[in-house]
C-alpha cells in the first residue's frame, strides 16, 4: 500500500458526460501529480499541484481541469468525455526535497461508452 | 526534453534465472533521477528502485539492481532469481532535479513473463 488513495476505482460513463476523480496524497506529501495511461499514448503526465498551486502542466486537454484543496487532496475533472478518454488515471504524490520518491495510487479506470 | 526508450516490448525468463530489462534515456540536464516501476496485471504502479545521476554506486533493492552507465545514458534493471510473481509490465522513468519535485517521463514499458 503506497498510502495514496484514489476514488472511485472504476467509472463507466457515456460520451459527453463529466466526471470527477479524487486523490488523497500520502500524509505529509505536498505535491500531487496526475497521469493518464492509455493503450496508444502510454503513461503521460497531465498536471502537478504543489500545496494548492499549479506547478507544472503536461499533455492535459482543455476539457480537463484539476485543483488541490487546502487539505491537500486533489480532484481531476474531465468534461465532454470522448471515447478516447478511456484510460487508467493515476494520482501520485511526493514530499518536497525527496527526489527519490514518487508514489502512485491504485488508479481510476475510466471507461467511456 | 527528456526521453526514455525501452526497446524490448516483451521478455521471457525462466524461473530462478536473472533477467536484464533495458532502458536508455536522453536529457540535457546534468542532474536527474532514474526510476523503475512494476505494473502487475492488477494495474497498480509499484516503485522498485531509484538512481540519482550523481550517485557513484549502482542502486540495489533486494533482488533488484540498476546497472547505471552514465556515459552510455543507460539505466538497465536487473532482476535476480526471477519469481513467477515478477511477471508484469516494467516501466523506466526519469525526472530532472529542478528545485521542487518534477513529473516523471516514462518509457513504453517491457512486459516480462516468468516461465516455470
Short mmCIF file of C-alpha atoms in Angstrom, two decimals:
data_model
loop_
_atom_site.label_atom_id
_atom_site.label_comp_id
_atom_site.label_asym_id
_atom_site.label_seq_id
_atom_site.Cartn_x
_atom_site.Cartn_y
_atom_site.Cartn_z
CA UNK A 1 0.00 0.00 0.00
CA UNK A 2 1.58 3.26 -1.20
CA UNK A 3 -0.51 5.46 1.09
CA UNK A 4 -2.01 7.32 -1.88
CA UNK A 5 -5.75 6.75 -2.22
CA UNK A 6 -7.92 7.26 -5.27
CA UNK A 7 -11.67 7.04 -5.74
CA UNK A 8 -13.54 5.65 -7.49
CA UNK A 9 -11.67 2.55 -8.59
CA UNK A 10 -13.81 2.13 -11.68
CA UNK A 11 -16.03 4.56 -13.55
CA UNK A 12 -18.22 3.88 -16.57
CA UNK A 13 -19.92 6.79 -18.25
CA UNK A 14 -21.21 7.95 -21.60
CA UNK A 15 -19.74 10.31 -24.14
CA UNK A 16 -20.40 13.96 -23.42
CA UNK A 17 -20.60 13.46 -19.68
CA UNK A 18 -18.46 14.96 -16.92
CA UNK A 19 -16.70 13.04 -14.13
CA UNK A 20 -14.55 13.88 -11.12
CA UNK A 21 -11.68 11.71 -9.95
CA UNK A 22 -10.43 12.14 -6.41
CA UNK A 23 -6.98 11.63 -4.91
CA UNK A 24 -5.64 11.84 -1.36
CA UNK A 25 -1.82 12.02 -1.18
CA UNK A 26 0.36 10.32 1.40
CA UNK A 27 0.44 12.05 4.75
CA UNK A 28 2.92 14.93 4.58
CA UNK A 29 3.22 14.99 0.78
CA UNK A 30 2.54 18.42 -0.69
CA UNK A 31 2.96 17.54 -4.38
CA UNK A 32 0.24 15.76 -6.31
CA UNK A 33 0.65 14.58 -9.89
CA UNK A 34 -1.95 13.25 -12.30
CA UNK A 35 -1.01 10.79 -15.06
CA UNK A 36 -3.05 9.15 -17.78
CA UNK A 37 -2.27 5.64 -19.04
CA UNK A 38 -3.87 4.64 -22.33
CA UNK A 39 -3.02 1.89 -24.78
CA UNK A 40 -1.99 4.22 -27.58
CA UNK A 41 -0.31 7.04 -25.60
CA UNK A 42 1.29 5.10 -22.77
CA UNK A 43 1.85 6.85 -19.44
CA UNK A 44 1.58 10.60 -19.78
CA UNK A 45 1.89 13.36 -17.24
CA UNK A 46 -1.16 15.62 -17.08
CA UNK A 47 -0.70 18.16 -14.31
CA UNK A 48 1.07 18.78 -10.98
CA UNK A 49 -0.03 20.71 -7.92
CA UNK A 50 2.11 21.75 -5.01
CA UNK A 51 0.47 22.91 -1.77
CA UNK A 52 -2.62 24.14 -3.59
CA UNK A 53 -0.86 25.82 -6.52
CA UNK A 54 -0.48 24.53 -10.04
CA UNK A 55 3.22 23.81 -10.58
CA UNK A 56 3.56 22.05 -13.92
CA UNK A 57 1.36 21.20 -16.85
CA UNK A 58 1.80 18.37 -19.28
CA UNK A 59 -0.40 16.99 -22.03
CA UNK A 60 -3.66 17.96 -20.41
CA UNK A 61 -6.63 18.69 -22.65
CA UNK A 62 -8.61 21.90 -22.22
CA UNK A 63 -11.62 19.75 -21.36
CA UNK A 64 -9.73 18.54 -18.30
CA UNK A 65 -9.04 20.56 -15.18
CA UNK A 66 -7.73 19.89 -11.71
CA UNK A 67 -7.34 21.51 -8.33
CA UNK A 68 -5.76 20.82 -4.98
CA UNK A 69 -7.66 21.72 -1.85
CA UNK A 70 -6.38 23.10 1.49
CA UNK A 71 -6.42 19.58 2.98
CA UNK A 72 -4.13 18.62 0.03
CA UNK A 73 -6.50 16.21 -1.65
CA UNK A 74 -6.85 16.77 -5.36
CA UNK A 75 -9.60 16.34 -7.92
CA UNK A 76 -9.30 15.84 -11.66
CA UNK A 77 -12.35 16.94 -13.61
CA UNK A 78 -12.93 15.51 -17.07
CA UNK A 79 -15.72 17.01 -19.15
CA UNK A 80 -17.30 16.49 -22.57
CA UNK A 81 -15.93 12.98 -22.44
CA UNK A 82 -14.95 11.19 -25.62
CA UNK A 83 -14.30 7.51 -26.28
CA UNK A 84 -10.58 8.25 -26.44
CA UNK A 85 -10.58 9.46 -22.84
CA UNK A 86 -11.00 5.88 -21.68
CA UNK A 87 -7.85 5.18 -19.70
CA UNK A 88 -6.35 4.46 -16.33
CA UNK A 89 -5.83 7.70 -14.40
CA UNK A 90 -3.17 7.70 -11.72
CA UNK A 91 -2.50 10.13 -8.96
CA UNK A 92 0.96 10.22 -7.40
CA UNK A 93 2.43 12.19 -4.54
CA UNK A 94 5.84 13.16 -3.24
CA UNK A 95 7.33 15.23 -0.46
CA UNK A 96 9.40 18.30 -1.17
CA UNK A 97 13.10 17.63 -1.05
CA UNK A 98 12.89 13.88 -1.62
CA UNK A 99 14.00 13.48 -5.20
CA UNK A 100 13.94 9.72 -4.98
CA UNK A 101 10.24 9.30 -4.28
CA UNK A 102 7.04 9.40 -6.21
CA UNK A 103 4.38 7.00 -5.01
CA UNK A 104 1.33 6.11 -7.05
CA UNK A 105 -2.25 5.48 -6.05
CA UNK A 106 -4.13 2.41 -7.32
CA UNK A 107 -5.63 4.35 -10.22
CA UNK A 108 -9.14 5.03 -11.51
CA UNK A 109 -10.14 3.08 -14.59
CA UNK A 110 -12.42 5.25 -16.70
CA UNK A 111 -14.48 3.69 -19.46
CA UNK A 112 -16.38 5.99 -21.78
CA UNK A 113 -19.10 4.26 -23.82
CA UNK B 1 13.31 17.47 -23.49
CA UNK B 2 13.67 14.20 -21.70
CA UNK B 3 13.06 10.87 -23.40
CA UNK B 4 13.06 7.27 -22.21
CA UNK B 5 13.46 4.36 -24.61
CA UNK B 6 12.68 0.76 -23.73
CA UNK B 7 13.41 -1.35 -26.79
CA UNK B 8 12.12 -4.69 -25.51
CA UNK B 9 8.32 -4.87 -25.78
CA UNK B 10 8.34 -8.34 -24.24
CA UNK B 11 10.80 -10.63 -22.48
CA UNK B 12 10.69 -14.20 -21.23
CA UNK B 13 12.81 -15.58 -18.42
CA UNK B 14 12.99 -18.94 -16.70
CA UNK B 15 12.11 -19.01 -13.02
CA UNK B 16 15.19 -18.56 -10.77
CA UNK B 17 17.21 -17.04 -13.62
CA UNK B 18 18.36 -13.42 -13.79
CA UNK B 19 16.99 -11.02 -16.39
CA UNK B 20 18.02 -7.56 -17.60
CA UNK B 21 15.48 -5.03 -18.82
CA UNK B 22 16.97 -2.31 -20.99
CA UNK B 23 16.43 1.42 -20.62
CA UNK B 24 18.17 4.27 -22.36
CA UNK B 25 17.45 7.91 -21.77
CA UNK B 26 18.11 11.26 -23.31
CA UNK B 27 18.39 14.51 -21.43
CA UNK B 28 20.39 17.70 -21.49
CA UNK B 29 20.16 18.04 -17.71
CA UNK B 30 23.21 17.38 -15.57
CA UNK B 31 21.22 16.38 -12.52
CA UNK B 32 18.38 13.90 -12.83
CA UNK B 33 16.87 10.79 -11.31
CA UNK B 34 16.00 7.43 -12.86
CA UNK B 35 13.22 5.18 -11.62
CA UNK B 36 11.85 1.72 -12.30
CA UNK B 37 8.24 0.80 -11.65
CA UNK B 38 6.43 -2.53 -11.85
CA UNK B 39 2.83 -2.76 -13.02
CA UNK B 40 1.21 -6.16 -12.44
CA UNK B 41 -1.98 -7.17 -14.20
CA UNK B 42 -3.97 -5.65 -11.34
CA UNK B 43 -2.86 -2.24 -12.59
CA UNK B 44 -1.13 -0.53 -9.69
CA UNK B 45 2.27 1.13 -10.16
CA UNK B 46 4.81 -0.22 -7.70
CA UNK B 47 8.04 1.71 -7.14
CA UNK B 48 11.09 -0.57 -7.36
CA UNK B 49 14.33 1.37 -7.41
CA UNK B 50 15.86 4.83 -7.85
CA UNK B 51 19.23 6.02 -9.16
CA UNK B 52 20.45 9.60 -8.93
CA UNK B 53 22.67 10.88 -11.73
CA UNK B 54 25.42 11.80 -9.27
CA UNK B 55 25.24 8.57 -7.29
CA UNK B 56 28.58 6.83 -7.62
CA UNK B 57 27.29 3.37 -6.81
CA UNK B 58 24.62 1.43 -8.65
CA UNK B 59 21.37 1.24 -6.71
CA UNK B 60 20.21 -2.07 -5.26
CA UNK B 61 16.96 -3.04 -3.56
CA UNK B 62 16.72 -6.70 -2.66
CA UNK B 63 16.59 -8.71 -5.90
CA UNK B 64 16.56 -5.53 -7.98
CA UNK B 65 19.66 -3.70 -9.08
CA UNK B 66 20.14 -0.87 -11.51
CA UNK B 67 23.06 -1.05 -13.93
CA UNK B 68 23.74 2.66 -14.42
CA UNK B 69 26.10 3.65 -17.21
CA UNK B 70 26.04 7.43 -17.37
CA UNK B 71 28.25 7.83 -20.42
CA UNK B 72 26.01 5.49 -22.38
CA UNK B 73 22.87 7.03 -20.87
CA UNK B 74 21.55 3.65 -19.88
CA UNK B 75 19.82 2.51 -16.71
CA UNK B 76 19.09 -1.17 -17.06
CA UNK B 77 17.13 -3.06 -14.42
CA UNK B 78 18.49 -6.42 -13.33
CA UNK B 79 16.17 -8.83 -11.55
CA UNK B 80 17.97 -11.73 -9.94
CA UNK B 81 16.42 -15.11 -9.15
CA UNK B 82 13.19 -14.42 -11.05
CA UNK B 83 9.93 -15.50 -9.47
CA UNK B 84 6.54 -16.17 -11.06
CA UNK B 85 5.25 -13.07 -9.27
CA UNK B 86 7.71 -10.95 -11.23
CA UNK B 87 5.55 -11.35 -14.34
CA UNK B 88 4.38 -7.80 -15.05
CA UNK B 89 4.98 -4.66 -17.09
CA UNK B 90 8.10 -2.76 -16.12
CA UNK B 91 8.50 0.95 -16.74
CA UNK B 92 11.64 3.02 -16.73
CA UNK B 93 11.15 6.71 -15.91
CA UNK B 94 13.18 9.82 -15.27
CA UNK B 95 12.80 13.26 -13.80
CA UNK B 96 15.01 16.32 -13.77
CA UNK B 97 16.28 17.61 -10.46
CA UNK B 98 14.75 21.05 -10.53
CA UNK B 99 14.02 22.87 -7.28
CA UNK B 100 10.84 21.26 -6.18
CA UNK B 101 9.90 17.84 -7.38
CA UNK B 102 9.15 17.41 -11.06
CA UNK B 103 6.96 14.99 -13.01
CA UNK B 104 8.17 11.68 -14.34
CA UNK B 105 8.69 10.89 -18.01
CA UNK B 106 8.03 7.24 -18.77
CA UNK B 107 9.15 4.76 -21.37
CA UNK B 108 6.65 2.49 -23.13
CA UNK B 109 7.44 -0.43 -20.89
CA UNK B 110 8.61 -4.03 -21.16
CA UNK B 111 6.31 -6.95 -20.45
CA UNK B 112 8.19 -9.61 -18.53
CA UNK B 113 6.89 -13.15 -18.41
CA UNK B 114 8.47 -15.61 -15.97
CA UNK B 115 8.18 -19.25 -17.01
CA UNK B 116 8.11 -22.10 -14.51
#
